[in-house]
Amino acid sequence: MDQQLTNTFQRAQGETVYHADSVANLKELLQKDSSDLVTAMMQKFQENEDSFDFPVLNESDRIIVLADEAHRTQYGTLGVAINRGLPNAPKIAFTGTPLIKSRKTNNEFGTYIDQYTIEQAVADGATVQILYEGREARTKVTGDSLDMLFEEYFADKSDEEKAAIKRKYGTELAVLEAPQRIRWVCIDLLKHYKEHIRPNGFKAMIVTSSRRAAMLYKRTLNELGAPPSECIISGSHNDEAFYTPYTDPTQQKQAIEHFKKPIAEHPLSFIVVKDMLLTGFDAPICQVMYLDQKLREHTLLQAIARVNRTYPGKSRGFVVDYYGLSDYLAEALEMFSTEDVAGALKNLKDEIPKLKAAHTRVMRHFKDVDKNDIDACVLALADDAVRQQFEIDFKLFARQMDIIMPDPAAQPYLADLKFLGKINQGARNLYRDSQLDLAGVGEKVRALIDEHIRATGVDPKIPPVDLLARDFREKVNEHKSDRAKASEIEHAIKHHIDVNLDDDPEYYKSLSDKLKAIIRKHQEHWDELVQLLMDFRDNIEKNREQQAGDLGLSDTQFAFHNILMAEVARIRGDESLDEATHEEVIAVTKDLVTMLDEATNIVDFFKKQDEVKRMKKNIKRRIMDTSFDVPDIRTAVMDRFMELAKVKYKP
């Protein structure tokens, strides 16, 4: 945190920033009457552990104290020290932790400047919702079970040995550090991680009760063949040798950097900690915290916030409790303002009603459709607005399934998830609708749907058949009904037009108009429409080639010719031009395309504004020499020719 604060202020432009690295250094810096920025930890306001007599350093009222993480330490002896050292300095507090009801923060710093609650942050998408799940009650360390657990884990010890263990560690810590219990928890959390978290590419933190427990977790994970893990704990001068590998700051820094990377870039999946990294640590790829420690008050909220950071594909954070946090969770949160902590943790079971509601909503799209008829279900999404709403509803349902799976509560909805995934893919192919993908639904759901689609004979990675493909007719005939066949051809033509529109805007726009006329005239006569659309498809490119050849124009010239023809017809108010005007249009087109051929030979032509301006002037001058010249057509042709040139002459 010390380094983060200093780095943040050092990015301020034109400011001198000093980092106080000792008590003496802090005193020296704060006694100066200069407009510098000074960063320091609160602990620098105490001479030593036994001394509370901090001197007055500067009585100026032009010094401003910005206190980050402004809770607890601000109210005790360190708070007294800073108030004595800078008696007239206005103070502004920042905290990402809800304020306690006793309002000590308000008493120390005054009224709110601004508030931003947990629920507001989730609603805005600034953070993700955290789901809480208590696992396996028989390992919990709370309540009456503690002595029973002790007896279970230390059954092989004599009464004297048990008494010695209790004297050294106490019953609770002895149970928390029991290798047998830690192994059992590791087996369960690995199952949870591999089923819920790993498939979506996220990572995990394990929070333990002691440094020794952290090392035992690390060792046990290795023995169980878990994904790579690192133990990160603080060290002290009196440490035994076996702590050393886990307390080296250089190795810890490297491990943290590896942990923050995507799994594809570095496989480190777990970090095991006691107290380190529970505050100020920002690793958005971390989605789950496995808790095996009793956390209280601010520490609890700060710790669980490690998993609420946003990250692509991360719809929720998870807190999985092995200690028994739920037994006093409400009590732990009661000390805070109710509004501040509303929505801090949601129980995983609260997501099941949301899943049911999402399922009901998406299935309504097929209320009056035979769900055994895939073609009919896909055709029910023919309307663009209906299809857009289906996409929203389907992805909401799929995301809820990803949150719940593989919990048994998801089982009743699995068949419909597969069914909807197949409809989604069928509609994506038929309507050539790229929005109907599986982005953001989670890898567990994506894998399930892909597997089902393949099992039914369709590879979801293969795009819809191209309009001009040799086997197009065979693919169309795979549809059972004439309506489905007509729809396949119609949307294949539409897709072909969309893809090629920029290459020859006028020609493909005219095709779109003709297609609409055919469908409007023959809709509901599906067998007749199939034949008409197939004939239309067969002649799309043949007609274009023939028209260009009849005019003596190349493919490129023909596209520019069509634009010029359209603009002249617009100006004249008549689509059928006389032969002389048409001949002039052809001649002007050839001249302008020749100019463009030469101009675009210049390297990076479109990035050189002087060259582009010169070409525009040449187009304008050539139009001015024609019989159809008017100011309006000059600008229109100049702009449209240059837009088409970017397509035709792209590098």
XYZ file of C-alpha atoms in Angstrom:
651
model
C 0.000 0.000 0.000
C 2.882 2.332 0.840
C 4.340 1.835 -2.633
C 0.946 2.156 -4.346
C 0.272 5.544 -2.718
C 3.684 6.900 -3.616
C 3.428 5.703 -7.217
C -0.034 7.282 -7.548
C 1.133 10.725 -6.399
C 4.286 10.546 -8.486
C 2.073 10.490 -11.570
C 0.797 13.984 -10.671
C 2.128 16.490 -13.193
C 4.535 19.162 -12.025
C 4.556 18.092 -8.370
C 7.452 17.222 -6.077
C 6.718 13.992 -4.206
C 8.644 12.776 -1.163
C 8.242 9.353 0.405
C 8.941 9.358 4.125
C 10.795 6.126 4.760
C 11.404 6.669 8.484
C 10.030 8.590 11.469
C 12.957 11.021 11.351
C 12.500 11.577 7.615
C 8.771 12.270 8.108
C 9.465 14.852 10.815
C 11.996 16.620 8.622
C 9.654 16.759 5.608
C 6.594 17.982 7.534
C 8.476 20.840 9.188
C 9.161 22.433 5.786
C 6.976 25.284 4.555
C 6.909 24.086 0.952
C 4.089 22.933 -1.333
C 5.351 19.380 -1.703
C 3.489 16.088 -1.531
C 4.596 13.767 1.256
C 3.496 10.114 1.486
C 3.865 7.979 4.596
C 2.218 5.207 6.557
C 0.456 6.120 9.835
C 3.034 4.073 11.745
C 5.624 6.796 11.036
C 3.795 8.987 13.589
C 5.014 6.855 16.478
C 8.605 7.033 17.765
C 8.522 3.463 19.089
C 6.045 0.982 20.515
C 6.235 2.499 24.010
C 6.390 6.193 23.106
C 3.207 8.202 22.553
C 4.746 11.682 22.947
C 4.821 12.843 19.320
C 6.001 16.473 18.877
C 4.264 19.385 17.130
C 5.786 19.549 13.646
C 3.934 22.274 11.784
C 1.099 24.566 12.914
C 0.214 25.771 9.400
C -3.440 25.527 8.370
C -2.374 25.301 4.699
C -1.314 21.681 5.065
C -3.970 19.165 4.006
C -3.953 15.594 5.297
C -5.420 12.990 2.923
C -5.983 9.789 4.878
C -6.479 6.620 2.846
C -8.093 3.548 4.459
C -9.268 5.990 7.143
C -10.609 3.744 9.867
C -9.407 2.230 13.145
C -5.811 3.567 13.146
C -7.178 7.103 12.900
C -8.987 6.858 16.235
C -6.245 5.547 18.570
C -2.786 6.672 19.606
C -1.668 7.177 16.012
C -4.655 9.464 15.460
C -3.615 11.474 18.507
C -0.055 11.692 17.145
C -1.071 13.066 13.762
C -3.443 15.595 15.366
C -0.640 16.750 17.653
C 1.983 16.830 14.904
C -0.227 18.856 12.512
C -2.744 20.561 14.842
C -4.329 22.940 12.304
C -4.315 20.784 9.185
C -7.710 20.078 7.568
C -8.195 16.332 7.104
C -9.995 14.439 4.339
C -10.661 10.723 4.715
C -10.981 8.066 2.031
C -12.144 4.531 2.697
C -13.468 1.706 0.582
C -14.859 0.091 3.722
C -18.336 0.903 5.113
C -18.359 3.102 8.197
C -19.264 1.755 11.604
C -22.499 2.886 13.246
C -20.678 4.586 16.110
C -19.603 7.174 13.504
C -16.033 7.478 14.790
C -14.968 8.357 11.255
C -17.522 11.171 11.113
C -16.425 12.468 14.500
C -12.805 12.570 13.405
C -13.204 13.857 9.855
C -16.604 15.554 9.756
C -19.551 15.014 7.416
C -19.580 13.116 4.131
C -18.347 14.744 0.938
C -19.666 11.805 -1.063
C -20.894 8.246 -0.529
C -20.886 5.274 -2.887
C -22.470 2.108 -1.529
C -21.718 -1.509 -2.348
C -25.066 -1.950 -4.099
C -24.477 1.191 -6.202
C -21.073 -0.113 -7.294
C -22.557 -3.462 -8.335
C -25.443 -1.764 -10.185
C -23.001 0.497 -12.042
C -20.748 -2.396 -13.004
C -17.829 -0.918 -11.012
C -17.644 -4.157 -9.012
C -19.238 -7.599 -9.269
C -21.633 -9.181 -6.788
C -20.026 -11.512 -4.226
C -21.754 -14.830 -3.596
C -21.245 -16.563 -0.258
C -21.262 -20.329 0.207
C -20.623 -22.243 3.418
C -19.107 -25.677 2.767
C -19.386 -28.897 4.750
C -20.603 -28.123 8.262
C -18.620 -30.962 9.892
C -15.338 -29.054 9.410
C -16.585 -25.765 10.848
C -14.594 -24.436 13.784
C -17.474 -22.553 15.407
C -20.026 -23.570 17.995
C -20.127 -26.813 19.952
C -18.300 -28.812 17.298
C -14.810 -27.571 18.234
C -13.992 -30.090 20.958
C -15.491 -32.879 18.873
C -13.278 -31.900 15.938
C -10.226 -31.799 18.192
C -10.928 -35.314 19.394
C -11.474 -36.488 15.812
C -8.267 -35.024 14.388
C -6.056 -35.950 17.351
C -7.573 -39.341 18.197
C -4.194 -41.031 17.822
C -2.589 -38.852 20.536
C -2.375 -39.701 24.226
C -4.150 -37.555 26.819
C -0.795 -36.007 27.780
C -0.012 -35.168 24.148
C -3.475 -33.668 23.646
C -3.037 -31.507 26.714
C 0.367 -30.329 25.472
C -1.103 -29.428 22.053
C -3.887 -27.424 23.700
C -1.379 -25.586 25.922
C 0.765 -24.650 22.928
C -1.878 -23.821 20.328
C -5.260 -23.766 22.032
C -8.114 -25.933 20.823
C -9.202 -23.731 17.919
C -5.781 -23.175 16.329
C -4.862 -26.822 16.816
C -7.961 -27.861 14.877
C -7.346 -25.253 12.152
C -3.778 -26.483 11.704
C -4.610 -30.203 11.884
C -3.060 -31.758 8.733
C -5.947 -34.228 8.420
C -8.506 -31.405 8.364
C -6.465 -29.281 5.961
C -6.170 -32.224 3.596
C -9.940 -32.741 3.695
C -10.587 -29.034 3.008
C -8.057 -29.032 0.141
C -9.779 -31.991 -1.515
C -13.108 -30.175 -1.342
C -11.857 -26.762 -2.477
C -9.980 -28.319 -5.401
C -13.217 -29.949 -6.516
C -15.003 -26.602 -6.210
C -12.208 -24.762 -8.043
C -12.019 -27.235 -10.923
C -15.804 -27.280 -11.395
C -16.729 -23.629 -10.803
C -13.687 -21.391 -11.263
C -10.963 -22.944 -13.425
C -13.173 -23.551 -16.508
C -13.643 -19.787 -16.883
C -9.927 -19.096 -16.479
C -9.987 -17.474 -13.025
C -7.747 -17.829 -9.970
C -8.162 -18.261 -6.206
C -6.969 -17.029 -2.800
C -6.871 -19.243 0.280
C -6.967 -17.366 3.603
C -5.684 -19.414 6.548
C -5.608 -19.033 10.325
C -1.838 -19.000 10.809
C 1.446 -18.951 8.956
C 1.937 -22.615 9.747
C -1.505 -23.437 8.359
C -0.652 -21.521 5.181
C 2.461 -23.659 4.678
C 0.480 -26.838 5.347
C -2.096 -25.802 2.746
C 0.658 -25.190 0.206
C 2.281 -28.554 0.942
C -1.071 -30.389 0.786
C -2.035 -28.780 -2.524
C 1.267 -30.007 -3.967
C 0.643 -33.533 -2.652
C -2.825 -33.578 -4.237
C -1.493 -32.545 -7.659
C -3.300 -29.210 -7.576
C -2.674 -26.439 -10.130
C 0.418 -24.344 -9.213
C 0.210 -22.438 -5.914
C 2.342 -20.042 -3.881
C 2.385 -19.381 -0.144
C 2.878 -15.701 0.762
C 3.367 -14.934 4.473
C 5.198 -12.308 6.519
C 8.500 -13.091 8.204
C 10.196 -12.136 11.470
C 13.728 -12.189 12.851
C 13.061 -15.229 15.030
C 11.587 -17.408 12.283
C 12.520 -21.047 12.039
C 14.201 -22.080 8.777
C 11.133 -23.730 7.243
C 9.397 -20.312 6.978
C 12.147 -18.770 4.849
C 11.055 -19.992 1.376
C 7.701 -18.235 1.832
C 8.794 -14.887 3.322
C 11.294 -13.605 0.752
C 9.972 -10.235 -0.578
C 11.571 -10.650 -4.006
C 9.990 -14.060 -4.553
C 6.682 -12.776 -3.199
C 6.673 -9.845 -5.624
C 7.355 -12.190 -8.538
C 4.603 -14.587 -7.408
C 2.098 -11.712 -7.196
C 2.932 -10.599 -10.743
C 2.493 -14.181 -11.988
C -0.816 -14.515 -10.151
C -2.238 -11.398 -11.819
C -1.610 -12.783 -15.318
C -4.150 -14.886 -17.268
C -3.699 -18.621 -16.793
C -2.630 -18.922 -20.437
C 0.302 -16.599 -19.656
C 1.179 -18.083 -16.260
C -0.390 -21.179 -14.632
C -0.095 -19.961 -11.019
C -3.684 -20.501 -9.814
C -3.633 -20.244 -5.992
C -2.035 -17.909 -3.507
C -2.189 -19.002 0.134
C -2.004 -16.234 2.752
C -2.672 -15.454 6.404
C -2.848 -11.645 6.661
C -0.845 -10.443 3.664
C -2.723 -9.257 0.549
C -6.059 -9.002 2.370
C -6.099 -5.207 1.945
C -5.045 -3.104 -1.020
C -4.295 -6.128 -3.210
C -5.795 -5.738 -6.665
C -5.927 -8.860 -8.845
C -9.142 -8.796 -10.934
C -8.488 -12.327 -12.240
C -9.077 -13.643 -8.706
C -12.696 -14.843 -8.560
C -12.865 -16.923 -5.392
C -11.624 -16.639 -1.822
C -11.528 -19.829 0.248
C -11.798 -18.686 3.870
C -10.429 -20.766 6.731
C -9.899 -17.946 9.221
C -12.123 -15.961 11.541
C -12.308 -12.472 10.038
C -13.989 -9.568 11.807
C -15.272 -6.080 11.115
C -13.265 -4.123 8.520
C -10.910 -7.040 7.916
C -13.826 -9.175 6.799
C -15.118 -6.622 4.285
C -11.663 -5.719 3.019
C -10.749 -9.363 2.530
C -13.835 -10.395 0.584
C -13.455 -7.317 -1.641
C -10.415 -9.029 -3.207
C -12.873 -10.985 -5.393
C -15.271 -8.187 -6.407
C -13.019 -6.596 -9.055
C -14.382 -6.595 -12.595
C -12.718 -8.703 -15.302
C -13.870 -9.885 -18.761
C -16.228 -12.838 -18.360
C -16.453 -12.421 -14.575
C -20.094 -12.020 -13.563
C -19.659 -12.848 -9.849
C -17.046 -13.186 -7.139
C -17.234 -16.124 -4.706
C -16.456 -16.474 -0.997
C -16.360 -20.126 0.079
C -16.311 -20.510 3.834
C -14.654 -23.456 5.607
C -14.330 -21.741 8.973
C -18.023 -21.204 9.700
C -18.300 -17.500 8.997
C -22.060 -17.780 8.485
C -22.559 -18.436 12.204
C -21.657 -14.819 13.026
C -21.822 -13.080 9.640
C -24.927 -11.049 10.514
C -23.334 -10.040 13.824
C -20.112 -9.070 12.048
C -22.000 -6.793 9.656
C -24.302 -5.265 12.288
C -21.622 -2.821 13.444
C -21.717 -1.080 10.056
C -24.288 1.301 8.648
C -27.079 -0.885 7.215
C -27.201 1.112 3.971
C -23.438 0.795 3.465
C -23.256 -2.980 3.763
C -26.530 -3.833 2.026
C -25.724 -6.444 -0.593
C -22.154 -7.005 0.624
C -22.596 -10.771 0.406
C -25.308 -12.759 -1.326
C -25.908 -16.417 -0.584
C -25.395 -18.704 -3.568
C -28.876 -20.128 -2.907
C -30.302 -16.650 -3.633
C -29.261 -17.147 -7.259
C -31.555 -20.161 -7.775
C -34.799 -18.098 -7.962
C -33.041 -15.816 -10.454
C -32.189 -18.879 -12.553
C -35.808 -20.001 -12.504
C -37.037 -16.538 -13.553
C -34.461 -16.317 -16.373
C -35.480 -19.769 -17.601
C -39.169 -18.824 -17.674
C -38.395 -15.616 -19.580
C -36.315 -17.218 -22.334
C -38.639 -20.184 -22.836
C -41.558 -17.833 -23.538
C -40.068 -17.237 -26.979
C -41.191 -20.755 -27.930
C -44.476 -20.863 -26.042
C -46.576 -21.711 -29.122
C -43.915 -23.598 -31.089
C -43.255 -27.332 -31.357
C -39.964 -27.621 -29.480
C -39.166 -30.865 -31.287
C -39.093 -28.932 -34.580
C -35.774 -27.080 -34.589
C -36.556 -25.334 -37.901
C -39.819 -23.992 -36.482
C -38.084 -22.721 -33.345
C -35.405 -20.955 -35.371
C -38.044 -19.425 -37.674
C -39.827 -18.072 -34.588
C -36.839 -15.706 -34.291
C -37.132 -14.304 -37.826
C -38.019 -10.795 -36.648
C -34.917 -8.746 -35.774
C -36.439 -7.260 -32.601
C -37.627 -10.680 -31.378
C -34.212 -12.168 -32.085
C -32.477 -9.345 -30.201
C -34.659 -9.930 -27.137
C -34.005 -13.672 -27.358
C -30.265 -12.981 -27.340
C -30.604 -10.911 -24.150
C -32.829 -13.485 -22.429
C -30.735 -16.473 -23.495
C -27.456 -14.959 -22.296
C -28.995 -14.003 -18.955
C -30.201 -17.591 -18.482
C -26.853 -19.016 -19.616
C -24.914 -16.781 -17.219
C -27.132 -17.843 -14.317
C -26.520 -21.473 -15.257
C -22.781 -20.834 -15.248
C -23.047 -19.419 -11.717
C -25.029 -22.391 -10.381
C -23.366 -25.296 -12.276
C -22.432 -27.924 -11.227
C -24.697 -27.537 -8.196
C -27.591 -30.047 -8.392
C -30.002 -27.095 -8.531
C -28.951 -26.616 -12.174
C -29.948 -30.144 -13.208
C -33.645 -29.446 -14.067
C -32.564 -26.784 -16.559
C -29.755 -28.613 -18.372
C -31.933 -30.052 -21.143
C -33.386 -26.642 -21.961
C -29.925 -25.048 -21.871
C -28.761 -27.494 -24.548
C -31.960 -26.955 -26.548
C -31.610 -23.162 -26.404
C -27.928 -23.376 -27.300
C -28.827 -25.296 -30.435
C -31.542 -22.743 -31.328
C -29.072 -19.923 -30.733
C -26.533 -21.535 -33.084
C -29.200 -22.326 -35.682
C -30.466 -18.741 -35.651
C -26.899 -17.413 -35.817
C -26.283 -19.479 -38.966
C -29.639 -18.952 -40.657
C -29.849 -15.197 -40.067
C -26.092 -14.666 -40.295
C -26.442 -12.816 -36.987
C -23.035 -12.415 -35.343
C -24.630 -11.103 -32.126
C -25.942 -14.587 -31.388
C -22.672 -15.856 -29.981
C -21.769 -17.331 -26.601
C -19.607 -14.419 -25.466
C -19.825 -13.791 -21.744
C -21.850 -16.883 -20.830
C -18.931 -18.688 -19.162
C -16.758 -21.528 -20.366
C -18.702 -24.218 -18.490
C -21.876 -23.328 -20.385
C -20.056 -22.796 -23.684
C -18.395 -26.214 -23.472
C -21.689 -27.917 -22.596
C -23.533 -26.313 -25.523
C -20.716 -26.937 -28.007
C -20.521 -30.584 -26.945
C -24.290 -31.011 -27.381
C -24.317 -29.354 -30.813
C -21.467 -31.576 -32.001
C -23.233 -34.643 -30.618
C -26.239 -33.798 -32.792
C -24.093 -33.547 -35.911
C -23.257 -29.839 -36.123
C -19.835 -28.279 -35.574
C -20.442 -24.887 -33.937
C -17.104 -23.622 -35.247
C -18.135 -24.067 -38.910
C -19.753 -20.891 -40.316
C -23.033 -21.001 -42.293
C -22.713 -22.154 -45.901
C -21.684 -19.414 -48.314
C -24.233 -18.299 -50.910
C -21.911 -19.135 -53.798
C -20.664 -22.436 -52.379
C -20.991 -25.451 -54.679
C -22.957 -27.423 -52.092
C -25.355 -24.568 -51.312
C -28.364 -26.372 -52.819
C -27.609 -29.542 -50.867
C -27.364 -27.587 -47.615
C -30.648 -25.800 -48.304
C -32.394 -29.120 -48.956
C -31.382 -30.346 -45.490
C -34.183 -28.170 -44.125
C -37.471 -30.035 -43.784
C -39.971 -27.324 -44.748
C -40.156 -25.004 -47.777
C -40.467 -22.072 -45.410
C -37.162 -22.968 -43.755
C -35.535 -23.436 -47.178
C -36.804 -20.040 -48.354
C -35.532 -18.433 -45.158
C -32.089 -20.023 -45.599
C -31.769 -18.682 -49.155
C -33.177 -15.266 -48.252
C -30.728 -14.685 -45.407
C -27.806 -16.115 -47.377
C -28.564 -13.534 -50.087
C -28.918 -10.758 -47.505
C -25.600 -11.723 -45.949
C -23.928 -11.786 -49.379
C -25.298 -8.306 -50.090
C -24.126 -6.961 -46.706
C -20.638 -8.391 -47.166
C -20.257 -6.948 -50.670
C -22.171 -3.683 -50.255
C -19.100 -1.511 -49.747
C -17.485 -3.037 -52.849
C -20.254 -1.843 -55.184
C -22.862 0.117 -53.178
C -25.298 0.886 -55.993
C -25.385 -2.585 -57.534
C -25.917 -4.433 -54.246
C -28.441 -1.850 -53.021
C -30.490 -2.543 -56.164
C -30.263 -6.280 -55.405
C -31.569 -5.658 -51.897
C -34.567 -3.786 -53.293
C -35.314 -6.592 -55.771
C -35.057 -9.209 -53.004
C -37.557 -7.323 -50.846
C -39.977 -7.099 -53.793
C -39.802 -10.854 -54.464
C -40.394 -11.733 -50.807
C -43.233 -9.224 -50.455
C -45.001 -10.575 -53.538
C -44.598 -14.301 -52.909
C -44.559 -14.583 -49.094
C -46.605 -17.525 -47.772
C -46.179 -19.319 -51.147
C -43.102 -21.039 -49.830
C -42.472 -23.635 -52.561
C -42.723 -20.962 -55.277
C -40.544 -18.571 -53.262
C -37.838 -21.205 -52.865
C -37.486 -21.539 -56.657
C -37.563 -17.776 -57.278
C -34.936 -17.122 -54.629
C -32.722 -19.907 -55.924
C -32.917 -18.444 -59.449
C -32.165 -15.016 -57.998
C -29.153 -16.463 -56.197
C -27.837 -18.176 -59.332
C -27.747 -14.898 -61.281
C -26.358 -12.458 -58.701
C -22.740 -12.454 -59.848
C -23.442 -13.584 -63.434
C -25.584 -10.499 -64.055
C -22.964 -8.180 -62.593
C -20.198 -9.638 -64.758
C -22.374 -9.471 -67.839
C -23.423 -5.846 -67.237
C -19.807 -4.772 -66.731
C -18.686 -6.665 -69.859
C -21.481 -5.158 -72.006
C -20.264 -1.685 -71.027
C -16.608 -2.525 -71.630
C -15.751 -1.881 -67.971
C -13.563 -3.734 -65.510
C -14.883 -4.837 -62.116
C -13.428 -1.724 -60.454
C -14.660 0.653 -63.167
C -18.153 -0.834 -63.015
C -18.521 -0.024 -59.284
C -17.510 3.621 -59.828
C -19.727 3.791 -62.927
C -22.742 2.718 -60.867
C -22.173 5.526 -58.361
C -21.833 8.157 -61.078
C -24.929 6.852 -62.864
C -26.929 7.030 -59.640
C -25.841 10.601 -58.915
C -26.566 11.831 -62.452
C -30.002 10.149 -62.358
C -30.666 11.811 -58.993
C -29.796 15.241 -60.371
C -31.778 14.717 -63.578
C -34.704 13.163 -61.723
C -34.808 10.315 -64.219
C -33.311 6.849 -63.778
C -33.245 6.183 -67.568
C -30.531 8.369 -69.094
C -30.230 8.995 -72.818
C -27.492 7.166 -74.716
C -25.251 10.221 -75.107
C -25.277 10.962 -71.367
C -24.588 7.325 -70.564
C -21.615 7.295 -72.942
C -20.318 10.412 -71.213
C -20.723 8.762 -67.818
C -18.675 5.768 -69.007
C -15.907 8.026 -70.365
C -15.748 10.107 -67.148
C -15.652 6.931 -65.041
C -12.697 5.551 -66.988
C -10.804 8.850 -66.669
C -11.368 9.092 -62.931
C -10.447 5.457 -62.275
C -7.205 5.975 -64.225
C -6.425 8.981 -62.003
C -7.141 6.913 -58.897
C -4.949 4.061 -60.169
C -2.024 6.461 -60.439
C -2.657 8.389 -57.208
C -3.034 5.309 -55.021
C 0.355 4.001 -56.151
C 1.770 6.541 -53.695
C 2.733 4.790 -50.447
C 0.202 5.475 -47.653
C -1.833 7.603 -50.051
C -4.908 7.874 -47.789
C -2.784 9.015 -44.813
C -1.329 11.915 -46.818
C -3.898 14.687 -46.664
C -2.230 16.815 -49.354
C -2.420 13.944 -51.857
C -6.042 13.208 -50.940
C -6.986 16.876 -51.406
C -5.257 16.917 -54.779
C -7.220 13.870 -55.920
C -10.497 15.410 -54.780
C -9.759 18.542 -56.794
C -9.064 16.428 -59.878
C -12.432 14.651 -59.477
C -14.221 17.978 -59.087
C -12.515 19.468 -62.166
C -13.400 16.442 -64.305
C -17.070 16.659 -63.314
C -17.083 20.393 -64.123
C -16.173 19.514 -67.729
C -19.317 17.390 -68.203
C -22.796 18.165 -69.495
C -24.335 17.091 -66.182
C -22.247 19.384 -63.963
C -23.911 21.114 -61.025
C -22.306 22.025 -57.636
C -24.306 19.374 -55.792
C -23.108 16.503 -57.970
C -19.461 17.556 -57.721
C -19.421 17.193 -53.928
C -21.461 13.980 -53.931
C -19.304 12.253 -56.549
C -16.063 13.477 -54.977
C -17.016 12.130 -51.540
C -18.504 8.846 -52.753
C -15.613 8.111 -55.146
C -13.071 8.636 -52.358
C -15.022 6.351 -49.987
C -15.176 3.620 -52.624
C -11.487 4.153 -53.415
C -10.629 3.276 -49.793
C -12.313 -0.100 -50.377
C -10.988 -0.779 -53.874
C -7.441 0.379 -53.211
C -6.971 -0.708 -49.619
C -3.398 -1.890 -48.858
